[in-house]
Short mmCIF file of C-alpha atoms in Angstrom, two decimals:
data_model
loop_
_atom_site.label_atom_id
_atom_site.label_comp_id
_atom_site.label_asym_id
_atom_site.label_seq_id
_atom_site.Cartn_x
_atom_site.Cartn_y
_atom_site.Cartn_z
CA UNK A 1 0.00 0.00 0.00
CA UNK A 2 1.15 3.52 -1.13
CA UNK A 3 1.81 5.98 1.40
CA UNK A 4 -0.96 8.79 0.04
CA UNK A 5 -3.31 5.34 0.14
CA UNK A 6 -2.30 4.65 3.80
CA UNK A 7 -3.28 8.02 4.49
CA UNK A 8 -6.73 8.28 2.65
CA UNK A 9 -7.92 4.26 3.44
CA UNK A 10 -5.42 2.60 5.01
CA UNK A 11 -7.96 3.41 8.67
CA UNK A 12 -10.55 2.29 6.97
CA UNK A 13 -9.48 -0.94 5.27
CA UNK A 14 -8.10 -2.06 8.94
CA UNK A 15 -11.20 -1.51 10.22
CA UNK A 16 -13.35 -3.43 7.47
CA UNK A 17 -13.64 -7.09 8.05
CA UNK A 18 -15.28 -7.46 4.19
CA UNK A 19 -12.66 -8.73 1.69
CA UNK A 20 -14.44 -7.30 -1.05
CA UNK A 21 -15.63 -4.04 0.82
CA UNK A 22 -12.02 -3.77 1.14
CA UNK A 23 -11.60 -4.12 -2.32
CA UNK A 24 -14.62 -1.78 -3.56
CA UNK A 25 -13.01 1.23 -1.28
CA UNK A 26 -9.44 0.59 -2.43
CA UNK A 27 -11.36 1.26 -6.49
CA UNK A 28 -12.99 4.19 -5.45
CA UNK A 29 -9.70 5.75 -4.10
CA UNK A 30 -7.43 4.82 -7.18
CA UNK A 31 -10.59 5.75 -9.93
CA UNK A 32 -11.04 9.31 -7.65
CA UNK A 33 -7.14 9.77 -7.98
CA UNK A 34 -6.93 9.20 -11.56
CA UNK A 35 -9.69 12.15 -11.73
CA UNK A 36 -7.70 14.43 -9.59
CA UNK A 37 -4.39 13.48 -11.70
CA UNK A 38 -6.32 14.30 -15.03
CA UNK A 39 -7.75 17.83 -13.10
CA UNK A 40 -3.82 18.75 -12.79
CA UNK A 41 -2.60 17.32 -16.19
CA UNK A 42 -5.77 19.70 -18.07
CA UNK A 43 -4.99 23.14 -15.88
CA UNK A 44 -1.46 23.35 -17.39
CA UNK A 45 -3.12 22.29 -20.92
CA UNK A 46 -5.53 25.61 -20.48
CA UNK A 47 -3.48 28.34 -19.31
CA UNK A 48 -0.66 26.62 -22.50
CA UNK A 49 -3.45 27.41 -24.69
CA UNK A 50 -5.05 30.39 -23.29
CA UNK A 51 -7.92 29.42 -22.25
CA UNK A 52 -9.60 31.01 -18.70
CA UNK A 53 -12.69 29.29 -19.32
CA UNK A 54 -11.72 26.04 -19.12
CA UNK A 55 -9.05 26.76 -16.73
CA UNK A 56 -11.55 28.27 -14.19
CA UNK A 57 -14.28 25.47 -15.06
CA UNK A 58 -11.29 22.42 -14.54
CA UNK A 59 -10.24 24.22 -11.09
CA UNK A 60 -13.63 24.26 -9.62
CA UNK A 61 -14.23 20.71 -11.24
CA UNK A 62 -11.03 19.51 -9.28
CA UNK A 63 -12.41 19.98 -6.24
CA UNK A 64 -14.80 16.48 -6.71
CA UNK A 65 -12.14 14.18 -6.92
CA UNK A 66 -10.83 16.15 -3.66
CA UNK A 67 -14.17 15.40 -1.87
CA UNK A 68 -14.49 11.72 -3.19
CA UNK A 69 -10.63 11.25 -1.71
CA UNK A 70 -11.53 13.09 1.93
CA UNK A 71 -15.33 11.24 2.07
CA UNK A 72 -13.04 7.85 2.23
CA UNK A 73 -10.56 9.52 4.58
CA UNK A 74 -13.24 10.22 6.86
CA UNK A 75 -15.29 6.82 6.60
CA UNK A 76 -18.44 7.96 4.54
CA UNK A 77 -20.07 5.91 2.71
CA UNK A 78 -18.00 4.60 -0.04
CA UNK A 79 -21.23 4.72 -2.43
CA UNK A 80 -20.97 8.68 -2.01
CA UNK A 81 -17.76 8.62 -3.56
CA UNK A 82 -18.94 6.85 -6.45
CA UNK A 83 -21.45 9.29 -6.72
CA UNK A 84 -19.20 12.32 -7.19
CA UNK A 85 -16.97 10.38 -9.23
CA UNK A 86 -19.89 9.91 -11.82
CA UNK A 87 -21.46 13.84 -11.67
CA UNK A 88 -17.62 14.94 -12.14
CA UNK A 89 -17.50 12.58 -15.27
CA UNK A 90 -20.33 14.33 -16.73
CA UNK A 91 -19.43 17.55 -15.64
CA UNK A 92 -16.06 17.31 -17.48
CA UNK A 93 -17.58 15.87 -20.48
CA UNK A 94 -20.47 18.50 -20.99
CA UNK A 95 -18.13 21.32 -19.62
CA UNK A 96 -15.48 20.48 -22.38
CA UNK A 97 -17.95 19.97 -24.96
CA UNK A 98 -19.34 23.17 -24.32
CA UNK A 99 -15.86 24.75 -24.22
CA UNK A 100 -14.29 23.45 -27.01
CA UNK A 101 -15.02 21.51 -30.67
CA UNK A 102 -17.25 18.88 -31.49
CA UNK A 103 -13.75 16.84 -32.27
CA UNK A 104 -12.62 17.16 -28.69
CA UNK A 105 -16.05 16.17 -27.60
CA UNK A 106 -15.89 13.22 -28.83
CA UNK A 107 -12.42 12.54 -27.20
CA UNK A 108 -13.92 13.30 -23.97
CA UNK A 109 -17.21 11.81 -23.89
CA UNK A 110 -15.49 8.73 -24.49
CA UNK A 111 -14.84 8.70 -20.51
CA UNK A 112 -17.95 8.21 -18.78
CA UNK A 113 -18.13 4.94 -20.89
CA UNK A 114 -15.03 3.62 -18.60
CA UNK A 115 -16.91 4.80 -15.65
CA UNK A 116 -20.08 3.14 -16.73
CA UNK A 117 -18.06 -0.18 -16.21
CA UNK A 118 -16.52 1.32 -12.51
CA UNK A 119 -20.05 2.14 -10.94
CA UNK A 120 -21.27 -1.52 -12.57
CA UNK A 121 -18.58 -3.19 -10.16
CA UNK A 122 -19.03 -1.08 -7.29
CA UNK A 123 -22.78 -0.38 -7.10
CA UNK A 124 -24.28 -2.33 -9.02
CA UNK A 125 -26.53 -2.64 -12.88
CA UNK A 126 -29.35 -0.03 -11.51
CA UNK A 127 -26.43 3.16 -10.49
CA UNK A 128 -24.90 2.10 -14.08
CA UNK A 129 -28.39 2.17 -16.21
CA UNK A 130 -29.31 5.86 -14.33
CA UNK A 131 -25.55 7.02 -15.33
CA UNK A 132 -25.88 5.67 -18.60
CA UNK A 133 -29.20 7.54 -19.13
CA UNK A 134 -28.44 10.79 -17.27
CA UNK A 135 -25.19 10.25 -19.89
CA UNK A 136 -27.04 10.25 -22.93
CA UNK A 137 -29.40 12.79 -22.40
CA UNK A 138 -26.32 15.33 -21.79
CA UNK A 139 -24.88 13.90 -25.24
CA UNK A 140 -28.50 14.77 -26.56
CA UNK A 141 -28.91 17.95 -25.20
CA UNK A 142 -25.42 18.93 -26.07
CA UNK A 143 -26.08 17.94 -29.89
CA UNK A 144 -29.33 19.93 -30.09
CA UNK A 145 -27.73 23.26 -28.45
CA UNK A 146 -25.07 22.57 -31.97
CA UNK A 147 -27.77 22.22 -33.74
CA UNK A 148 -29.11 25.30 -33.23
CA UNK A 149 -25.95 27.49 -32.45
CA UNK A 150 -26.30 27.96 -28.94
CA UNK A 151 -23.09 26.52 -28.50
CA UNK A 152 -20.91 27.22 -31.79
CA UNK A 153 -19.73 24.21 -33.46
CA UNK A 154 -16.16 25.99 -33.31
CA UNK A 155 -15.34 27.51 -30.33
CA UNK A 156 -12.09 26.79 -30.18
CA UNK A 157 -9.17 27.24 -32.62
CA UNK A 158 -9.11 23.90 -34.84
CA UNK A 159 -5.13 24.57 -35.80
CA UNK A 160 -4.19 24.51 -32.51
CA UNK A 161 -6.95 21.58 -31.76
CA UNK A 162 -4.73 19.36 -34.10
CA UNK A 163 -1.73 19.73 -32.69
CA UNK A 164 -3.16 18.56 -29.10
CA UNK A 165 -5.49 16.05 -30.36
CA UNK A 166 -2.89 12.99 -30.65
CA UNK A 167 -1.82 14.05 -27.20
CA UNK A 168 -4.88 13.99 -25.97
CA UNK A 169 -5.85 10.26 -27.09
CA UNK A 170 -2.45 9.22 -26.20
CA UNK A 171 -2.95 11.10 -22.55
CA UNK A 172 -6.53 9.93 -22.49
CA UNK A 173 -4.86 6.15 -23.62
CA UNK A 174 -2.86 5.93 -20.51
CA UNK A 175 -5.36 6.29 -18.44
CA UNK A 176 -7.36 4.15 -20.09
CA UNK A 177 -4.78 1.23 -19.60
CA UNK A 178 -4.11 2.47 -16.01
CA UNK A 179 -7.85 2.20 -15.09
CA UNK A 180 -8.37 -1.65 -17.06
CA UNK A 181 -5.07 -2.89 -14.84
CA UNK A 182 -6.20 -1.09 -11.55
CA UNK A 183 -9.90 -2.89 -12.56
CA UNK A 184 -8.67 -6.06 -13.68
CA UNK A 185 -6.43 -5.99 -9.94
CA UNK A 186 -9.71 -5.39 -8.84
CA UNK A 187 -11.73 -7.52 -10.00
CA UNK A 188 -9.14 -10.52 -9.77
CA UNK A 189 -8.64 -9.41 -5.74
CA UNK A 190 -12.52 -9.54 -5.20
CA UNK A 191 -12.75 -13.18 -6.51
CA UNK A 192 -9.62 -14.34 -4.88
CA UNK A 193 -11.23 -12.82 -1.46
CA UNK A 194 -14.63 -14.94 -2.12
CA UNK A 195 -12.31 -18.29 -2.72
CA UNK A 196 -10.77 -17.48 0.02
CA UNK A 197 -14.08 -16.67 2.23
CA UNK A 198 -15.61 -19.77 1.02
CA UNK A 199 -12.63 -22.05 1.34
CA UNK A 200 -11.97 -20.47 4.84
CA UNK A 201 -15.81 -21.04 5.71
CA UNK A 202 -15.65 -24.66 4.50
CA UNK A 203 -12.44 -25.28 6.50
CA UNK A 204 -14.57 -23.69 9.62
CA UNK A 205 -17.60 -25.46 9.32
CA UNK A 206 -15.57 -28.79 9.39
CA UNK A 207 -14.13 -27.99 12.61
CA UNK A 208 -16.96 -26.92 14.16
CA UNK A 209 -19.18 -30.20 12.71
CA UNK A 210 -16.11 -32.23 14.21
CA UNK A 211 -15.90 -30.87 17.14
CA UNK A 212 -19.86 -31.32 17.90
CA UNK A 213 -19.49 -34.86 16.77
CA UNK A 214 -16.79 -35.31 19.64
CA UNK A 215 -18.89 -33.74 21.76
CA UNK A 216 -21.98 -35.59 21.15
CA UNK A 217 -20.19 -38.93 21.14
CA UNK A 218 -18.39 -37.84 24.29
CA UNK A 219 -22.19 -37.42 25.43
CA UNK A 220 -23.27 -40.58 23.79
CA UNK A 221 -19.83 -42.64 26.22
CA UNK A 222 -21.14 -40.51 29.31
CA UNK A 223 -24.58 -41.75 29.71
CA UNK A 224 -23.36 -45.71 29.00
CA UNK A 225 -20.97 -44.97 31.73
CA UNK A 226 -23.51 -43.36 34.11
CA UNK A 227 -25.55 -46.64 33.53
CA UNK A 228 -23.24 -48.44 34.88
CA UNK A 229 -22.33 -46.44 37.46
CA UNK A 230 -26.14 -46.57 38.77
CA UNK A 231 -25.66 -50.37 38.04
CA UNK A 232 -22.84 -50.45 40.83
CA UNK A 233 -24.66 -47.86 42.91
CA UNK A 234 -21.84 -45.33 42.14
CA UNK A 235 -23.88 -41.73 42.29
CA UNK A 236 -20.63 -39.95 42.73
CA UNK A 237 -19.12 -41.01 39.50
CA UNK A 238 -22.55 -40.98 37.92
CA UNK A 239 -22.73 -37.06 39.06
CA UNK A 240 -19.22 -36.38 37.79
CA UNK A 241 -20.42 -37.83 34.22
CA UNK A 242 -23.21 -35.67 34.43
CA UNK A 243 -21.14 -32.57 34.92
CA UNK A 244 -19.15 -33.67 31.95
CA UNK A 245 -22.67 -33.86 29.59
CA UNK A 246 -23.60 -30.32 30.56
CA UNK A 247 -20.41 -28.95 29.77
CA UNK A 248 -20.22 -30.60 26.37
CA UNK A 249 -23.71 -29.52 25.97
CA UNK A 250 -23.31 -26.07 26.85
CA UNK A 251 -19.98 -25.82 24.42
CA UNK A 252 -22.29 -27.21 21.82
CA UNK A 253 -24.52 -24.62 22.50
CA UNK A 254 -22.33 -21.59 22.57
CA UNK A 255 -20.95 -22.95 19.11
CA UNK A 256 -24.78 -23.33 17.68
CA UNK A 257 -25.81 -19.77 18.81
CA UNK A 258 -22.39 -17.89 17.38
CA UNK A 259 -23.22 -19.63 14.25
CA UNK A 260 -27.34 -18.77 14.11
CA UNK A 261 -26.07 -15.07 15.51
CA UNK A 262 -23.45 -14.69 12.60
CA UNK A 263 -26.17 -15.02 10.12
CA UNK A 264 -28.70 -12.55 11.64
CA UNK A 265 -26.17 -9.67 11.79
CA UNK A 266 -26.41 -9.28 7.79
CA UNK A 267 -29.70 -7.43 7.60
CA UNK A 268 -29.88 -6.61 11.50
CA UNK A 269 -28.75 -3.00 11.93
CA UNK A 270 -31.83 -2.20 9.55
CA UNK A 271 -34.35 -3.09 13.07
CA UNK A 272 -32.26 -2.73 15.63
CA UNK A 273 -33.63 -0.66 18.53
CA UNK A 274 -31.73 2.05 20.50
CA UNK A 275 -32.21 3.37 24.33
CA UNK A 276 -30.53 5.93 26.40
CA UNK A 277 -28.90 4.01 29.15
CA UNK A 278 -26.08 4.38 32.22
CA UNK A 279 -23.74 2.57 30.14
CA UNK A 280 -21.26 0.89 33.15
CA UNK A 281 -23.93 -0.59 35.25
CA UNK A 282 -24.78 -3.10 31.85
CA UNK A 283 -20.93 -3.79 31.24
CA UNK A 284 -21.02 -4.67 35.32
CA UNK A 285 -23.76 -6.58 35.01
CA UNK A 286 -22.53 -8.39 32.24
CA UNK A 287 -19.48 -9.24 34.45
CA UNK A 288 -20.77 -10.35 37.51
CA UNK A 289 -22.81 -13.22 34.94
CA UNK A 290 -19.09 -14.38 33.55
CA UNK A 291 -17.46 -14.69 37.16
CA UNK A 292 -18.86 -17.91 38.02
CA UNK A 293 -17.22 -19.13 34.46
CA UNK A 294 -14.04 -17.11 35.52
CA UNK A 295 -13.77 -19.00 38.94
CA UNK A 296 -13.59 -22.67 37.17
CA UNK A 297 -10.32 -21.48 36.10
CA UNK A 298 -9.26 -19.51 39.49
CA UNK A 299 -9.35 -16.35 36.96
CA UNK A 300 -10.04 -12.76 38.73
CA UNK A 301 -11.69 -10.18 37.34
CA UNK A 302 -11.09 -6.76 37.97
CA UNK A 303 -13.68 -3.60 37.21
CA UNK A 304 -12.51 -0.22 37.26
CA UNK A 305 -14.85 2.19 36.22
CA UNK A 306 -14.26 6.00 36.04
CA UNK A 307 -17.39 8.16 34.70
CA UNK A 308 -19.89 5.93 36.24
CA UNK A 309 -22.71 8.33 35.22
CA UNK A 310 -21.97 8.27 31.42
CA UNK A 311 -25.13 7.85 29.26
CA UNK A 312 -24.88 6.10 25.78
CA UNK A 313 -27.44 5.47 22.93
CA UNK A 314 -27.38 1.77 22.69
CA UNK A 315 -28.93 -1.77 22.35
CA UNK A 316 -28.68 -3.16 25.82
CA UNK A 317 -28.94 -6.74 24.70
CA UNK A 318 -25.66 -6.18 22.05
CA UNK A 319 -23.66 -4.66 24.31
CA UNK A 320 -23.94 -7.33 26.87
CA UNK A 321 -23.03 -9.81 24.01
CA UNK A 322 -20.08 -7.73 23.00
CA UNK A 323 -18.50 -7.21 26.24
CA UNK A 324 -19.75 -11.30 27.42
CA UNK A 325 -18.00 -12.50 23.88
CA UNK A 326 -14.53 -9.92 24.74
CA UNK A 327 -15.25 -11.95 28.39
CA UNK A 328 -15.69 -15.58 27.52
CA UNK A 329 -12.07 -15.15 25.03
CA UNK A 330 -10.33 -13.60 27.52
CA UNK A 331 -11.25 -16.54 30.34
CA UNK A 332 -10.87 -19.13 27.43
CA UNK A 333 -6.98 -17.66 26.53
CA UNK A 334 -5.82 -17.35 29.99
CA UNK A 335 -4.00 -19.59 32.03
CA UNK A 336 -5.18 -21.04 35.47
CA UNK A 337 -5.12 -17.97 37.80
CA UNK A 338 -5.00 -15.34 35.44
CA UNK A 339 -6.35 -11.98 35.80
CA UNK A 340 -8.63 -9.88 33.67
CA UNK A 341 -8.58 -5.89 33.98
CA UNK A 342 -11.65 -3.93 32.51
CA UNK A 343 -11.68 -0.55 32.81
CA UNK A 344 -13.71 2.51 31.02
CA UNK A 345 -12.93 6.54 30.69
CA UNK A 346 -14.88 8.92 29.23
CA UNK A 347 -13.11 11.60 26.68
CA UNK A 348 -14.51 14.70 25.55
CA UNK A 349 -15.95 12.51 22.15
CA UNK A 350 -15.22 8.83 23.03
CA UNK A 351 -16.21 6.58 26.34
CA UNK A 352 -13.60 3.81 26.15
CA UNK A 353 -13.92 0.09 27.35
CA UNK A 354 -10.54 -1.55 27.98
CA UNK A 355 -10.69 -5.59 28.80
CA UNK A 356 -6.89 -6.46 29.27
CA UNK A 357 -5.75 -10.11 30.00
CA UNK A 358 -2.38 -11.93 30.49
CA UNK A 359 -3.07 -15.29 28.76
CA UNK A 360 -1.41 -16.95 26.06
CA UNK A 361 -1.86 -13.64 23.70
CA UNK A 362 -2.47 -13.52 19.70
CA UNK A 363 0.40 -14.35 17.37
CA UNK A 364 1.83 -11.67 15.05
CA UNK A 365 0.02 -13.67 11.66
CA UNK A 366 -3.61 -13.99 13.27
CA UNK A 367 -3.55 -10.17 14.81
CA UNK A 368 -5.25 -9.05 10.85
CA UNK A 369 -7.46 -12.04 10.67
CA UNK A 370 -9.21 -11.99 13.91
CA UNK A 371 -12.17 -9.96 12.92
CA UNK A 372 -12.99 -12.09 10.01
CA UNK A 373 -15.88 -14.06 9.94
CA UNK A 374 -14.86 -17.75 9.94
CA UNK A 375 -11.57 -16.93 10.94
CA UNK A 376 -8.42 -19.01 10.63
CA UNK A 377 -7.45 -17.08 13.32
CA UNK A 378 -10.00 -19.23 16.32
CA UNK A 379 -8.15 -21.53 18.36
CA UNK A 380 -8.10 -24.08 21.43
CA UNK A 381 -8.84 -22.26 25.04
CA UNK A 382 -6.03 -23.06 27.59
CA UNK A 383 -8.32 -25.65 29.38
CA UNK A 384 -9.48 -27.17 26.06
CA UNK A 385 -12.47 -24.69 25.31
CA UNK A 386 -14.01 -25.05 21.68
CA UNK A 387 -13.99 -22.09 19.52
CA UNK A 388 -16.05 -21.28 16.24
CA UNK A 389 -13.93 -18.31 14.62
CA UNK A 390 -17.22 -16.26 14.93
CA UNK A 391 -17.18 -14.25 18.04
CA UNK A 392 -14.21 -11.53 17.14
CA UNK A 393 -16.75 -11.50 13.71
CA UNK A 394 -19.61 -11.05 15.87
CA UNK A 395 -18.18 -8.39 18.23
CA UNK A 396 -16.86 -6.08 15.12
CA UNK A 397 -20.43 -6.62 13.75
CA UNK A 398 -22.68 -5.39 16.28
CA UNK A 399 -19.85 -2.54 17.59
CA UNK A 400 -20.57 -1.23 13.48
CA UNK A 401 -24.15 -1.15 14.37
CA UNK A 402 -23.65 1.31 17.13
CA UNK A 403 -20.67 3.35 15.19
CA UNK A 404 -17.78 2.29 17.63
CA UNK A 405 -14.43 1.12 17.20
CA UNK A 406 -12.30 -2.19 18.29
CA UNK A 407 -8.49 -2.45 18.19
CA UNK A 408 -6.33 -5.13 19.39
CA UNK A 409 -2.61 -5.22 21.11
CA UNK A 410 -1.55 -8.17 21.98
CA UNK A 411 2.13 -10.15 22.26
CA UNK A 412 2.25 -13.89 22.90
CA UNK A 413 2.68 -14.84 25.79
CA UNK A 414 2.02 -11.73 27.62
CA UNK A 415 -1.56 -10.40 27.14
CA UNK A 416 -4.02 -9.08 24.87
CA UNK A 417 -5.33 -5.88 25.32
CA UNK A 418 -9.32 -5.00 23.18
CA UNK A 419 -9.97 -1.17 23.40
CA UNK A 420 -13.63 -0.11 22.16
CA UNK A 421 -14.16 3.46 21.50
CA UNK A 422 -18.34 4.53 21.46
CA UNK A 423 -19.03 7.76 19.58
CA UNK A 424 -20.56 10.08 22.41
CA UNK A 425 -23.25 12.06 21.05
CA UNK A 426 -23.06 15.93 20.09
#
């Protein structure tokens, strides 16, 4: 990744889970660069030529591209960059055509076919067949004010017109080739990332239908053995195989419910319901359900909270799940003993939840993957705990919902640290 791309998406691609989100936004910010570089290659054109009109009209156009690049930088939706990448494509094309010949028109309108093809990928056949029609109604429109001399067919020197022209296709060439490589990059990236999703998903779903068949048939062993037991008149052993049922049931649960969760989140922040709530007393609430887990595995868990009164909008149920899933992983990856730190602290724009652990840590290669749904990334808990490669998935997911943040530091061995910033309101 380029430096001036680090700086515009590089945020924002860390922070998407989506391989071919990740792809879509990386398109928009090369296709709203080549714009901006074609803004700067036509001002030096104009003033070479003379011409104030279309120097003034190319300035003021510039300033789209500049918009599409800073709606990315600021996390916008990626679809409004795509939408002033398209009125700046006919903006440029009418605006030359009404500045110049009908020669260079033609040059120019040849454009908007390109990003016809973009706005297909990204958003879709219905964006393209409104572009294509809002397209050729300009082209119309354009052609009828020739017609009838309200734009003169000659408004610009023709001598001077052919010496430019070849340099014009051959600039206009270029960019051509530069956008079919970026899109072909593109295009080959977004089907490599849904191999890879599916492939990844496969692999995932076999471990988790393993693991409940070991379960199940661990089950299946416990109640022959508590027979027996009865048999003898052994309760105590009987008792201990019962414990051993209702823990492989209750794994086989948890793995069940991250799985029927992971498919609701697609069309859930569409009816998701909101309420103004004393955010701490939830996440302590939420706590004091996980300790009883936490002392199977001598675990402590601390609670510091500063800015005890701090009110959030928020969906009470999804933040319990969120902080319980950050919970169960950091009980699962610590060692006998172990002690988990949660604190919060309210900033002038961000209240910040901070669950801190010194288990076994992430390694360096699974740190990117983590948030990924069906993640290579899940492992084995220190005391043999099952894991889905859902719940970092399902955290990101519903944190997106309410328009807050998660990052990770972590170092094996040591710890992991999960920070979660919530937007405060005003």
């Amino acid at each position: 990744m380029s430096p001036i791309e680090q700086f515009f998406i590089g945020k924002r691609l860390a922070g998407t889970t989506d391989s071919l989100e990740r792809v879509k936004i990386s398109l928009c910010f090369r296709f709203a660069l080549i714009y901006l570089m074609l803004s700067c290659v036509v001002i030096p054109m104009s003033v070479l030529f003379d011409r104030q009109d279309i120097l003034i009209f190319t300035i003021a156009l510039s300033s789209i591209p500049i918009f599409a690049l800073l709606s990315l930088k600021f996390n916008m939706n990626y679809s409004f960059s795509v939408l002033l990448i398209a009125i700046f494509s006919l903006l440029s094309a009418v605006g030359n055509s009404t500045f110049s010949s009908l020669s260079l028109s033609i040059i120019v309108f040849l454009w908007p076919v390109i990003v016809a093809v973009f706005i297909s990928f990204i958003s879709g056949n219905k964006a393209t067949l409104i572009y294509i029609l809002i397209y050729a109604l300009c082209v119309t429109g354009i052609s009828l004010l020739r017609i009838f001399d309200v734009i003169p067919m000659n408004s610009v020197d023709e001598n001077r017109l052919n010496y430019s022209t070849g340099f014009i296709i051959f600039l206009f060439g270029g960019f051509l080739y530069y956008f079919l490589k970026i899109y072909d990059e593109s295009r080959n990236a977004a089907l490599i990332a849904q191999l890879e999703s599916i492939e990844s998903k496969d692999n995932i779903l076999h471990i988790v239908a393993h693991d409940l068949r070991n379960t199940i048939g661990s089950s299946i062993s416990c109640v022959e053995l508590i027979e027996d037991k009865l048999q003898q008149g052994d309760t105590e052993k009987a008792l201990e195989f019962l414990q051993l049922i209702s823990k492989g049931a209750k794994d086989s649960m948890t793995i069940v419910n991250d799985i029927l969760e992971s498919a609701s989140l697609v069309n859930q922040s569409q009816s998701v319901t909101f309420v103004t709530t004393s955010i701490v007393p939830v996440i302590s609430g939420t706590i004091e359900h996980y300790r009883p887990i936490a002392r199977q595995k001598h675990i402590s868990i601390n609670l510091s909270p500063q800015d005890t009164d701090t009110v959030l909008s928020v969906n009470v149920d999804m933040i319990k799940r969120i902080i319980g899933n950050l919970l169960s992983n950091a009980i699962k990856f610590s060692r006998t003993g172990g002690t988990i730190e949660i604190t919060t602290k309210k900033s002038v724009k961000t209240f910040t939840v901070t669950i801190k652990d010194n288990g076994i840590g992430i390694p360096e290669k699974l740190k990117g993957k983590i948030f990924n749904k069906y993640t290579v990334a899940g492992r084995v808990g220190t005391s043999g705990e099952l894991s889905t490669g859902l719940g970092m998935y399902i955290v990101k997911s519903l944190l997106d919902i309410h328009k807050a943040s998660i990052s990770v530091n972590s170092e094996e061995h040591v710890g992991t640290t999960f920070t979660i910033e919530f937007p405060l309101a005003g």
